[in-house]
């Protein structure tokens, strides 16, 4: 039996009611537009540096693109080659892999980067819709502007949305699901089914999408809305089967080991720990970690006080998402800044919603003023971190010049996929020209579970006999080597491999710029 929904905030109309959604004032709309422009500017800034847009921006984005290329050529992740993420990104990037086949791989990946700005804009729209949902005009304006500003300036989101990363895409599908569920006071059959399907797409892009699933399922069960829960579960299971089973069925053990076991047993790479990790994941790396803890704690307290007073669903769900994300990322064995992008949307909604509800329900100004002050400090810190991150970008040389030196059909060994894609030298590995899409991922998988206390680089590579054997086969078959440095300086290779490559190949091209340095070597005979 369905229990009536908890007390909802006072509204000036709502979706599905005659009053309609309260409109933003002209001033609030101008502020929102300003922050949207700022958001796009922060994310595309590196593109305007020489050769960065078609060049190297990340390691993971090239691996995602290469995985889509493999799928385009009929190779399945897990059974045919190693891939440490769910298969969703390979499916989503298929159109861009097709563009790369027609116009070159740098163009294909760059087109995906442009599409990510569309993802940014959609995420901003969803954050605004959730933050301002159902509030009166004045409170809604403050809530929406705050949420949009924080997401626009959040440094972790900026880092993740420069190029093709998993976190913004997962956020897009999961936020869409949440927005659909909260669209009306009662969750309709269609909304529950579609929301479950969207959650499945998010989880099949990155496993962290399961955090949204856990929170949404908990919310439905607390409401005792078992009908919506069953439909959501049905939609989730159906879409998940369509997205995942074709890739898992050929080799379930390999899929489990690569996507789940290896991820849970990673070594502490990219290790930012303790309070410093909390500051980074919440976008507060520009302030001392103890101050970051205080700011996050104050925001939690204000949000909890508002939630206790209003029983607002949006606030409760965003608060739960922030808490689950902080715990999950805090306990993760490895951490990189773009992981923190998962917190960007719920943190922005939490802050904006707290201010909006405070203005709508509190006669005394203390709570909304405190929330607004915390939001201003967050915005200033986010701005400082984003500017610092932008200043680290530097111009590159044109990697495609090296690609022009390699005859069509040549077998090319690439130590890192991102260099091969940038030079338009990426090729799908074959029997006669073997290679690895994600060399470090292979080592992670081979060494899982990780038990060694020795350094990951170079010890894990040197101790991985199958990886070293595959490396030698690839080099023996290659006519060209795409390397980050001379063979003598590659610590991951064994001394014998370094010596043999140095003897059999000669350098024919080199790039030395502050933004990127690498070399092309050609077989001597």
PDB file of C-alpha atoms in Angstrom, residues 246-497:
ATOM      1  CA  UNK A 246      26.524  -9.181 -25.229  1.00  0.00           C
ATOM      2  CA  UNK A 247      29.974  -8.327 -23.876  1.00  0.00           C
ATOM      3  CA  UNK A 248      29.927 -10.459 -20.731  1.00  0.00           C
ATOM      4  CA  UNK A 249      28.463 -13.723 -22.062  1.00  0.00           C
ATOM      5  CA  UNK A 250      31.475 -14.638 -24.274  1.00  0.00           C
ATOM      6  CA  UNK A 251      33.761 -14.692 -21.202  1.00  0.00           C
ATOM      7  CA  UNK A 252      32.004 -13.936 -17.878  1.00  0.00           C
ATOM      8  CA  UNK A 253      35.079 -14.752 -15.776  1.00  0.00           C
ATOM      9  CA  UNK A 254      37.279 -12.301 -17.685  1.00  0.00           C
ATOM     10  CA  UNK A 255      34.619  -9.585 -17.493  1.00  0.00           C
ATOM     11  CA  UNK A 256      34.241 -10.022 -13.734  1.00  0.00           C
ATOM     12  CA  UNK A 257      37.976 -10.061 -13.143  1.00  0.00           C
ATOM     13  CA  UNK A 258      38.668  -6.970 -15.247  1.00  0.00           C
ATOM     14  CA  UNK A 259      35.725  -4.741 -14.320  1.00  0.00           C
ATOM     15  CA  UNK A 260      35.097  -5.708 -10.701  1.00  0.00           C
ATOM     16  CA  UNK A 261      37.957  -7.650  -9.114  1.00  0.00           C
ATOM     17  CA  UNK A 262      40.770  -5.550 -10.597  1.00  0.00           C
ATOM     18  CA  UNK A 263      39.063  -2.264  -9.744  1.00  0.00           C
ATOM     19  CA  UNK A 264      38.518  -3.326  -6.134  1.00  0.00           C
ATOM     20  CA  UNK A 265      42.120  -4.448  -5.729  1.00  0.00           C
ATOM     21  CA  UNK A 266      44.003  -1.598  -7.385  1.00  0.00           C
ATOM     22  CA  UNK A 267      47.311  -0.456  -5.931  1.00  0.00           C
ATOM     23  CA  UNK A 268      47.406   3.044  -4.416  1.00  0.00           C
ATOM     24  CA  UNK A 269      48.144   4.809  -7.706  1.00  0.00           C
ATOM     25  CA  UNK A 270      47.366   8.500  -7.885  1.00  0.00           C
ATOM     26  CA  UNK A 271      47.318   8.303  -4.110  1.00  0.00           C
ATOM     27  CA  UNK A 272      45.845  11.385  -2.446  1.00  0.00           C
ATOM     28  CA  UNK A 273      44.871  10.317   1.043  1.00  0.00           C
ATOM     29  CA  UNK A 274      43.278  11.531   4.240  1.00  0.00           C
ATOM     30  CA  UNK A 275      41.974  15.071   4.554  1.00  0.00           C
ATOM     31  CA  UNK A 276      43.749  16.060   1.348  1.00  0.00           C
ATOM     32  CA  UNK A 277      41.616  13.564  -0.591  1.00  0.00           C
ATOM     33  CA  UNK A 278      38.427  14.890   1.028  1.00  0.00           C
ATOM     34  CA  UNK A 279      39.414  18.437   0.077  1.00  0.00           C
ATOM     35  CA  UNK A 280      40.173  17.370  -3.491  1.00  0.00           C
ATOM     36  CA  UNK A 281      37.027  15.311  -4.072  1.00  0.00           C
ATOM     37  CA  UNK A 282      34.845  18.175  -2.831  1.00  0.00           C
ATOM     38  CA  UNK A 283      36.620  20.682  -5.094  1.00  0.00           C
ATOM     39  CA  UNK A 284      38.308  22.436  -2.188  1.00  0.00           C
ATOM     40  CA  UNK A 285      41.951  21.740  -2.986  1.00  0.00           C
ATOM     41  CA  UNK A 286      42.627  25.511  -3.038  1.00  0.00           C
ATOM     42  CA  UNK A 287      42.007  25.793   0.713  1.00  0.00           C
ATOM     43  CA  UNK A 288      43.761  24.038   3.625  1.00  0.00           C
ATOM     44  CA  UNK A 289      42.287  20.540   4.185  1.00  0.00           C
ATOM     45  CA  UNK A 290      41.058  21.316   7.745  1.00  0.00           C
ATOM     46  CA  UNK A 291      39.104  24.298   6.414  1.00  0.00           C
ATOM     47  CA  UNK A 292      37.652  22.076   3.679  1.00  0.00           C
ATOM     48  CA  UNK A 293      36.392  19.685   6.356  1.00  0.00           C
ATOM     49  CA  UNK A 294      34.797  22.567   8.252  1.00  0.00           C
ATOM     50  CA  UNK A 295      33.060  23.913   5.133  1.00  0.00           C
ATOM     51  CA  UNK A 296      31.697  20.505   4.157  1.00  0.00           C
ATOM     52  CA  UNK A 297      30.565  19.846   7.732  1.00  0.00           C
ATOM     53  CA  UNK A 298      28.746  23.198   7.928  1.00  0.00           C
ATOM     54  CA  UNK A 299      27.026  22.512   4.602  1.00  0.00           C
ATOM     55  CA  UNK A 300      25.946  19.071   5.850  1.00  0.00           C
ATOM     56  CA  UNK A 301      24.580  20.545   9.090  1.00  0.00           C
ATOM     57  CA  UNK A 302      22.622  23.256   7.297  1.00  0.00           C
ATOM     58  CA  UNK A 303      21.262  20.740   4.778  1.00  0.00           C
ATOM     59  CA  UNK A 304      20.350  18.273   7.537  1.00  0.00           C
ATOM     60  CA  UNK A 305      18.503  21.014   9.458  1.00  0.00           C
ATOM     61  CA  UNK A 306      16.567  21.961   6.320  1.00  0.00           C
ATOM     62  CA  UNK A 307      15.809  18.304   5.591  1.00  0.00           C
ATOM     63  CA  UNK A 308      14.516  17.723   9.120  1.00  0.00           C
ATOM     64  CA  UNK A 309      12.220  20.762   8.839  1.00  0.00           C
ATOM     65  CA  UNK A 310      10.833  20.193   5.341  1.00  0.00           C
ATOM     66  CA  UNK A 311      11.311  16.449   4.544  1.00  0.00           C
ATOM     67  CA  UNK A 312      12.225  17.619   1.053  1.00  0.00           C
ATOM     68  CA  UNK A 313      12.930  14.719  -1.308  1.00  0.00           C
ATOM     69  CA  UNK A 314      15.472  16.551  -3.481  1.00  0.00           C
ATOM     70  CA  UNK A 315      17.463  17.647  -0.459  1.00  0.00           C
ATOM     71  CA  UNK A 316      17.353  14.223   1.189  1.00  0.00           C
ATOM     72  CA  UNK A 317      18.478  12.437  -1.978  1.00  0.00           C
ATOM     73  CA  UNK A 318      21.285  14.895  -2.751  1.00  0.00           C
ATOM     74  CA  UNK A 319      22.487  14.709   0.870  1.00  0.00           C
ATOM     75  CA  UNK A 320      22.517  10.902   0.693  1.00  0.00           C
ATOM     76  CA  UNK A 321      24.366  10.993  -2.650  1.00  0.00           C
ATOM     77  CA  UNK A 322      27.068  13.271  -1.239  1.00  0.00           C
ATOM     78  CA  UNK A 323      27.526  11.058   1.818  1.00  0.00           C
ATOM     79  CA  UNK A 324      27.666   7.831  -0.217  1.00  0.00           C
ATOM     80  CA  UNK A 325      30.097   9.383  -2.700  1.00  0.00           C
ATOM     81  CA  UNK A 326      32.396  10.730   0.014  1.00  0.00           C
ATOM     82  CA  UNK A 327      32.547   7.332   1.720  1.00  0.00           C
ATOM     83  CA  UNK A 328      33.063   5.410  -1.538  1.00  0.00           C
ATOM     84  CA  UNK A 329      35.751   7.733  -2.907  1.00  0.00           C
ATOM     85  CA  UNK A 330      37.397   8.070   0.480  1.00  0.00           C
ATOM     86  CA  UNK A 331      37.792   4.295   0.786  1.00  0.00           C
ATOM     87  CA  UNK A 332      38.843   3.706  -2.841  1.00  0.00           C
ATOM     88  CA  UNK A 333      42.375   2.266  -3.163  1.00  0.00           C
ATOM     89  CA  UNK A 334      43.302   4.779  -5.872  1.00  0.00           C
ATOM     90  CA  UNK A 335      42.088   8.294  -6.561  1.00  0.00           C
ATOM     91  CA  UNK A 336      42.490  10.861  -9.341  1.00  0.00           C
ATOM     92  CA  UNK A 337      40.957  14.323  -9.473  1.00  0.00           C
ATOM     93  CA  UNK A 338      38.384  13.511 -12.144  1.00  0.00           C
ATOM     94  CA  UNK A 339      36.850  10.958  -9.743  1.00  0.00           C
ATOM     95  CA  UNK A 340      35.626  13.924  -7.715  1.00  0.00           C
ATOM     96  CA  UNK A 341      33.359  14.944 -10.607  1.00  0.00           C
ATOM     97  CA  UNK A 342      30.830  12.461  -9.208  1.00  0.00           C
ATOM     98  CA  UNK A 343      30.342  14.837  -6.279  1.00  0.00           C
ATOM     99  CA  UNK A 344      29.893  17.950  -8.416  1.00  0.00           C
ATOM    100  CA  UNK A 345      26.181  17.602  -9.180  1.00  0.00           C
ATOM    101  CA  UNK A 346      24.865  16.412  -5.780  1.00  0.00           C
ATOM    102  CA  UNK A 347      27.078  18.921  -3.952  1.00  0.00           C
ATOM    103  CA  UNK A 348      25.816  21.779  -6.140  1.00  0.00           C
ATOM    104  CA  UNK A 349      22.175  20.718  -5.700  1.00  0.00           C
ATOM    105  CA  UNK A 350      22.673  20.294  -1.954  1.00  0.00           C
ATOM    106  CA  UNK A 351      24.051  23.800  -1.499  1.00  0.00           C
ATOM    107  CA  UNK A 352      21.532  25.452  -3.814  1.00  0.00           C
ATOM    108  CA  UNK A 353      18.566  23.584  -2.379  1.00  0.00           C
ATOM    109  CA  UNK A 354      19.582  24.396   1.191  1.00  0.00           C
ATOM    110  CA  UNK A 355      19.599  28.111   0.389  1.00  0.00           C
ATOM    111  CA  UNK A 356      16.304  27.929  -1.474  1.00  0.00           C
ATOM    112  CA  UNK A 357      14.510  26.005   1.276  1.00  0.00           C
ATOM    113  CA  UNK A 358      16.001  28.277   3.905  1.00  0.00           C
ATOM    114  CA  UNK A 359      14.542  31.325   2.139  1.00  0.00           C
ATOM    115  CA  UNK A 360      11.194  29.594   1.604  1.00  0.00           C
ATOM    116  CA  UNK A 361      10.676  28.285   5.143  1.00  0.00           C
ATOM    117  CA  UNK A 362      12.785  30.254   7.614  1.00  0.00           C
ATOM    118  CA  UNK A 363      11.532  33.516   9.000  1.00  0.00           C
ATOM    119  CA  UNK A 364      14.875  34.253  10.655  1.00  0.00           C
ATOM    120  CA  UNK A 365      17.692  34.815   8.163  1.00  0.00           C
ATOM    121  CA  UNK A 366      20.349  32.791  10.007  1.00  0.00           C
ATOM    122  CA  UNK A 367      20.183  29.471   8.166  1.00  0.00           C
ATOM    123  CA  UNK A 368      19.926  30.764   4.579  1.00  0.00           C
ATOM    124  CA  UNK A 369      22.586  33.405   5.298  1.00  0.00           C
ATOM    125  CA  UNK A 370      24.929  30.733   6.677  1.00  0.00           C
ATOM    126  CA  UNK A 371      24.261  28.481   3.693  1.00  0.00           C
ATOM    127  CA  UNK A 372      24.844  31.386   1.307  1.00  0.00           C
ATOM    128  CA  UNK A 373      28.122  32.246   3.030  1.00  0.00           C
ATOM    129  CA  UNK A 374      29.335  28.652   2.723  1.00  0.00           C
ATOM    130  CA  UNK A 375      28.281  28.603  -0.943  1.00  0.00           C
ATOM    131  CA  UNK A 376      30.245  31.793  -1.597  1.00  0.00           C
ATOM    132  CA  UNK A 377      33.365  30.315   0.005  1.00  0.00           C
ATOM    133  CA  UNK A 378      32.890  27.146  -2.055  1.00  0.00           C
ATOM    134  CA  UNK A 379      32.530  29.191  -5.229  1.00  0.00           C
ATOM    135  CA  UNK A 380      35.672  31.205  -4.478  1.00  0.00           C
ATOM    136  CA  UNK A 381      37.649  28.052  -3.718  1.00  0.00           C
ATOM    137  CA  UNK A 382      36.331  26.320  -6.839  1.00  0.00           C
ATOM    138  CA  UNK A 383      37.314  29.344  -8.919  1.00  0.00           C
ATOM    139  CA  UNK A 384      40.837  29.365  -7.515  1.00  0.00           C
ATOM    140  CA  UNK A 385      41.280  25.622  -8.117  1.00  0.00           C
ATOM    141  CA  UNK A 386      39.925  25.842 -11.667  1.00  0.00           C
ATOM    142  CA  UNK A 387      42.219  28.753 -12.534  1.00  0.00           C
ATOM    143  CA  UNK A 388      45.200  26.875 -11.099  1.00  0.00           C
ATOM    144  CA  UNK A 389      44.294  23.828 -13.165  1.00  0.00           C
ATOM    145  CA  UNK A 390      43.883  25.915 -16.333  1.00  0.00           C
ATOM    146  CA  UNK A 391      47.343  27.439 -15.856  1.00  0.00           C
ATOM    147  CA  UNK A 392      48.952  23.971 -15.989  1.00  0.00           C
ATOM    148  CA  UNK A 393      47.976  23.514 -19.645  1.00  0.00           C
ATOM    149  CA  UNK A 394      50.652  24.275 -22.229  1.00  0.00           C
ATOM    150  CA  UNK A 395      50.980  24.213 -26.003  1.00  0.00           C
ATOM    151  CA  UNK A 396      52.003  21.048 -27.830  1.00  0.00           C
ATOM    152  CA  UNK A 397      53.650  20.276 -31.132  1.00  0.00           C
ATOM    153  CA  UNK A 398      51.640  18.799 -34.004  1.00  0.00           C
ATOM    154  CA  UNK A 399      51.783  15.033 -33.436  1.00  0.00           C
ATOM    155  CA  UNK A 400      50.285  14.347 -36.873  1.00  0.00           C
ATOM    156  CA  UNK A 401      53.604  15.340 -38.456  1.00  0.00           C
ATOM    157  CA  UNK A 402      55.040  12.079 -37.143  1.00  0.00           C
ATOM    158  CA  UNK A 403      52.108  10.145 -38.510  1.00  0.00           C
ATOM    159  CA  UNK A 404      52.858  11.464 -41.983  1.00  0.00           C
ATOM    160  CA  UNK A 405      56.277   9.759 -41.848  1.00  0.00           C
ATOM    161  CA  UNK A 406      54.796   6.280 -41.441  1.00  0.00           C
ATOM    162  CA  UNK A 407      53.744   4.484 -44.650  1.00  0.00           C
ATOM    163  CA  UNK A 408      50.164   3.212 -44.749  1.00  0.00           C
ATOM    164  CA  UNK A 409      49.821  -0.375 -43.570  1.00  0.00           C
ATOM    165  CA  UNK A 410      52.935  -0.271 -41.385  1.00  0.00           C
ATOM    166  CA  UNK A 411      52.935  -2.162 -38.117  1.00  0.00           C
ATOM    167  CA  UNK A 412      53.274   0.395 -35.324  1.00  0.00           C
ATOM    168  CA  UNK A 413      53.947  -0.393 -31.676  1.00  0.00           C
ATOM    169  CA  UNK A 414      52.664   2.294 -29.317  1.00  0.00           C
ATOM    170  CA  UNK A 415      53.724   2.375 -25.686  1.00  0.00           C
ATOM    171  CA  UNK A 416      50.746   4.605 -24.840  1.00  0.00           C
ATOM    172  CA  UNK A 417      47.516   4.739 -26.820  1.00  0.00           C
ATOM    173  CA  UNK A 418      47.085   8.499 -26.434  1.00  0.00           C
ATOM    174  CA  UNK A 419      50.267   9.172 -28.422  1.00  0.00           C
ATOM    175  CA  UNK A 420      49.155   6.846 -31.223  1.00  0.00           C
ATOM    176  CA  UNK A 421      45.717   8.483 -31.455  1.00  0.00           C
ATOM    177  CA  UNK A 422      47.167  12.018 -31.441  1.00  0.00           C
ATOM    178  CA  UNK A 423      49.614  11.096 -34.241  1.00  0.00           C
ATOM    179  CA  UNK A 424      46.856   9.288 -36.190  1.00  0.00           C
ATOM    180  CA  UNK A 425      48.928   6.111 -35.934  1.00  0.00           C
ATOM    181  CA  UNK A 426      46.480   4.039 -33.922  1.00  0.00           C
ATOM    182  CA  UNK A 427      45.835   0.606 -35.415  1.00  0.00           C
ATOM    183  CA  UNK A 428      43.687  -2.248 -34.162  1.00  0.00           C
ATOM    184  CA  UNK A 429      46.046  -5.033 -32.985  1.00  0.00           C
ATOM    185  CA  UNK A 430      46.137  -8.190 -35.104  1.00  0.00           C
ATOM    186  CA  UNK A 431      47.967 -11.527 -35.024  1.00  0.00           C
ATOM    187  CA  UNK A 432      50.647 -10.205 -37.333  1.00  0.00           C
ATOM    188  CA  UNK A 433      50.865  -6.871 -35.522  1.00  0.00           C
ATOM    189  CA  UNK A 434      50.035  -7.505 -31.840  1.00  0.00           C
ATOM    190  CA  UNK A 435      49.664  -4.746 -29.290  1.00  0.00           C
ATOM    191  CA  UNK A 436      47.879  -3.578 -26.151  1.00  0.00           C
ATOM    192  CA  UNK A 437      45.226  -0.877 -25.880  1.00  0.00           C
ATOM    193  CA  UNK A 438      45.767  -0.346 -22.157  1.00  0.00           C
ATOM    194  CA  UNK A 439      49.249  -1.528 -21.175  1.00  0.00           C
ATOM    195  CA  UNK A 440      48.999  -0.353 -17.566  1.00  0.00           C
ATOM    196  CA  UNK A 441      45.549  -1.922 -17.287  1.00  0.00           C
ATOM    197  CA  UNK A 442      46.972  -5.285 -18.329  1.00  0.00           C
ATOM    198  CA  UNK A 443      49.531  -5.073 -15.545  1.00  0.00           C
ATOM    199  CA  UNK A 444      46.837  -4.088 -13.044  1.00  0.00           C
ATOM    200  CA  UNK A 445      44.748  -7.069 -14.111  1.00  0.00           C
ATOM    201  CA  UNK A 446      47.664  -9.496 -14.103  1.00  0.00           C
ATOM    202  CA  UNK A 447      48.731  -8.396 -10.624  1.00  0.00           C
ATOM    203  CA  UNK A 448      45.228  -8.396  -9.137  1.00  0.00           C
ATOM    204  CA  UNK A 449      44.711  -8.802  -6.243  1.00  0.00           C
ATOM    205  CA  UNK A 450      47.487  -6.344  -5.514  1.00  0.00           C
ATOM    206  CA  UNK A 451      49.593  -7.559  -2.601  1.00  0.00           C
ATOM    207  CA  UNK A 452      53.076  -6.236  -3.277  1.00  0.00           C
ATOM    208  CA  UNK A 453      54.391  -3.354  -1.238  1.00  0.00           C
ATOM    209  CA  UNK A 454      56.844  -2.478  -3.998  1.00  0.00           C
ATOM    210  CA  UNK A 455      56.399   0.513  -6.310  1.00  0.00           C
ATOM    211  CA  UNK A 456      53.880  -0.016  -9.099  1.00  0.00           C
ATOM    212  CA  UNK A 457      56.266   1.548 -11.644  1.00  0.00           C
ATOM    213  CA  UNK A 458      58.504  -0.115 -12.673  1.00  0.00           C
ATOM    214  CA  UNK A 459      58.367  -3.178 -10.410  1.00  0.00           C
ATOM    215  CA  UNK A 460      54.892  -4.418 -11.354  1.00  0.00           C
ATOM    216  CA  UNK A 461      55.779  -4.263 -15.058  1.00  0.00           C
ATOM    217  CA  UNK A 462      59.155  -5.945 -14.642  1.00  0.00           C
ATOM    218  CA  UNK A 463      57.651  -8.766 -12.576  1.00  0.00           C
ATOM    219  CA  UNK A 464      54.823  -9.391 -15.046  1.00  0.00           C
ATOM    220  CA  UNK A 465      56.302 -12.101 -17.306  1.00  0.00           C
ATOM    221  CA  UNK A 466      53.275 -12.363 -19.687  1.00  0.00           C
ATOM    222  CA  UNK A 467      53.312  -8.584 -20.193  1.00  0.00           C
ATOM    223  CA  UNK A 468      57.037  -8.574 -20.942  1.00  0.00           C
ATOM    224  CA  UNK A 469      56.568 -11.451 -23.398  1.00  0.00           C
ATOM    225  CA  UNK A 470      53.739  -9.597 -25.186  1.00  0.00           C
ATOM    226  CA  UNK A 471      55.911  -6.485 -25.311  1.00  0.00           C
ATOM    227  CA  UNK A 472      58.751  -8.357 -27.022  1.00  0.00           C
ATOM    228  CA  UNK A 473      56.381  -9.916 -29.577  1.00  0.00           C
ATOM    229  CA  UNK A 474      54.926  -6.503 -30.387  1.00  0.00           C
ATOM    230  CA  UNK A 475      58.340  -4.897 -30.837  1.00  0.00           C
ATOM    231  CA  UNK A 476      59.604  -7.795 -32.969  1.00  0.00           C
ATOM    232  CA  UNK A 477      56.634  -7.376 -35.344  1.00  0.00           C
ATOM    233  CA  UNK A 478      56.767  -3.570 -35.522  1.00  0.00           C
ATOM    234  CA  UNK A 479      58.342  -1.387 -38.156  1.00  0.00           C
ATOM    235  CA  UNK A 480      57.869   1.735 -36.014  1.00  0.00           C
ATOM    236  CA  UNK A 481      57.789   2.490 -32.293  1.00  0.00           C
ATOM    237  CA  UNK A 482      55.780   5.336 -30.759  1.00  0.00           C
ATOM    238  CA  UNK A 483      57.463   6.032 -27.417  1.00  0.00           C
ATOM    239  CA  UNK A 484      57.315   8.637 -24.644  1.00  0.00           C
ATOM    240  CA  UNK A 485      61.128   8.692 -24.554  1.00  0.00           C
ATOM    241  CA  UNK A 486      64.137   6.782 -25.878  1.00  0.00           C
ATOM    242  CA  UNK A 487      64.036   3.003 -25.194  1.00  0.00           C
ATOM    243  CA  UNK A 488      66.921   3.333 -22.755  1.00  0.00           C
ATOM    244  CA  UNK A 489      64.742   5.536 -20.518  1.00  0.00           C
ATOM    245  CA  UNK A 490      61.627   3.320 -20.364  1.00  0.00           C
ATOM    246  CA  UNK A 491      61.805   1.811 -16.887  1.00  0.00           C
ATOM    247  CA  UNK A 492      58.891  -0.573 -17.472  1.00  0.00           C
ATOM    248  CA  UNK A 493      60.913  -2.524 -20.068  1.00  0.00           C
ATOM    249  CA  UNK A 494      63.436  -5.180 -19.115  1.00  0.00           C
ATOM    250  CA  UNK A 495      67.126  -4.343 -19.742  1.00  0.00           C
ATOM    251  CA  UNK A 496      67.233  -6.902 -22.584  1.00  0.00           C
ATOM    252  CA  UNK A 497      64.208  -5.341 -24.291  1.00  0.00           C
TER     253      UNK A 497
END
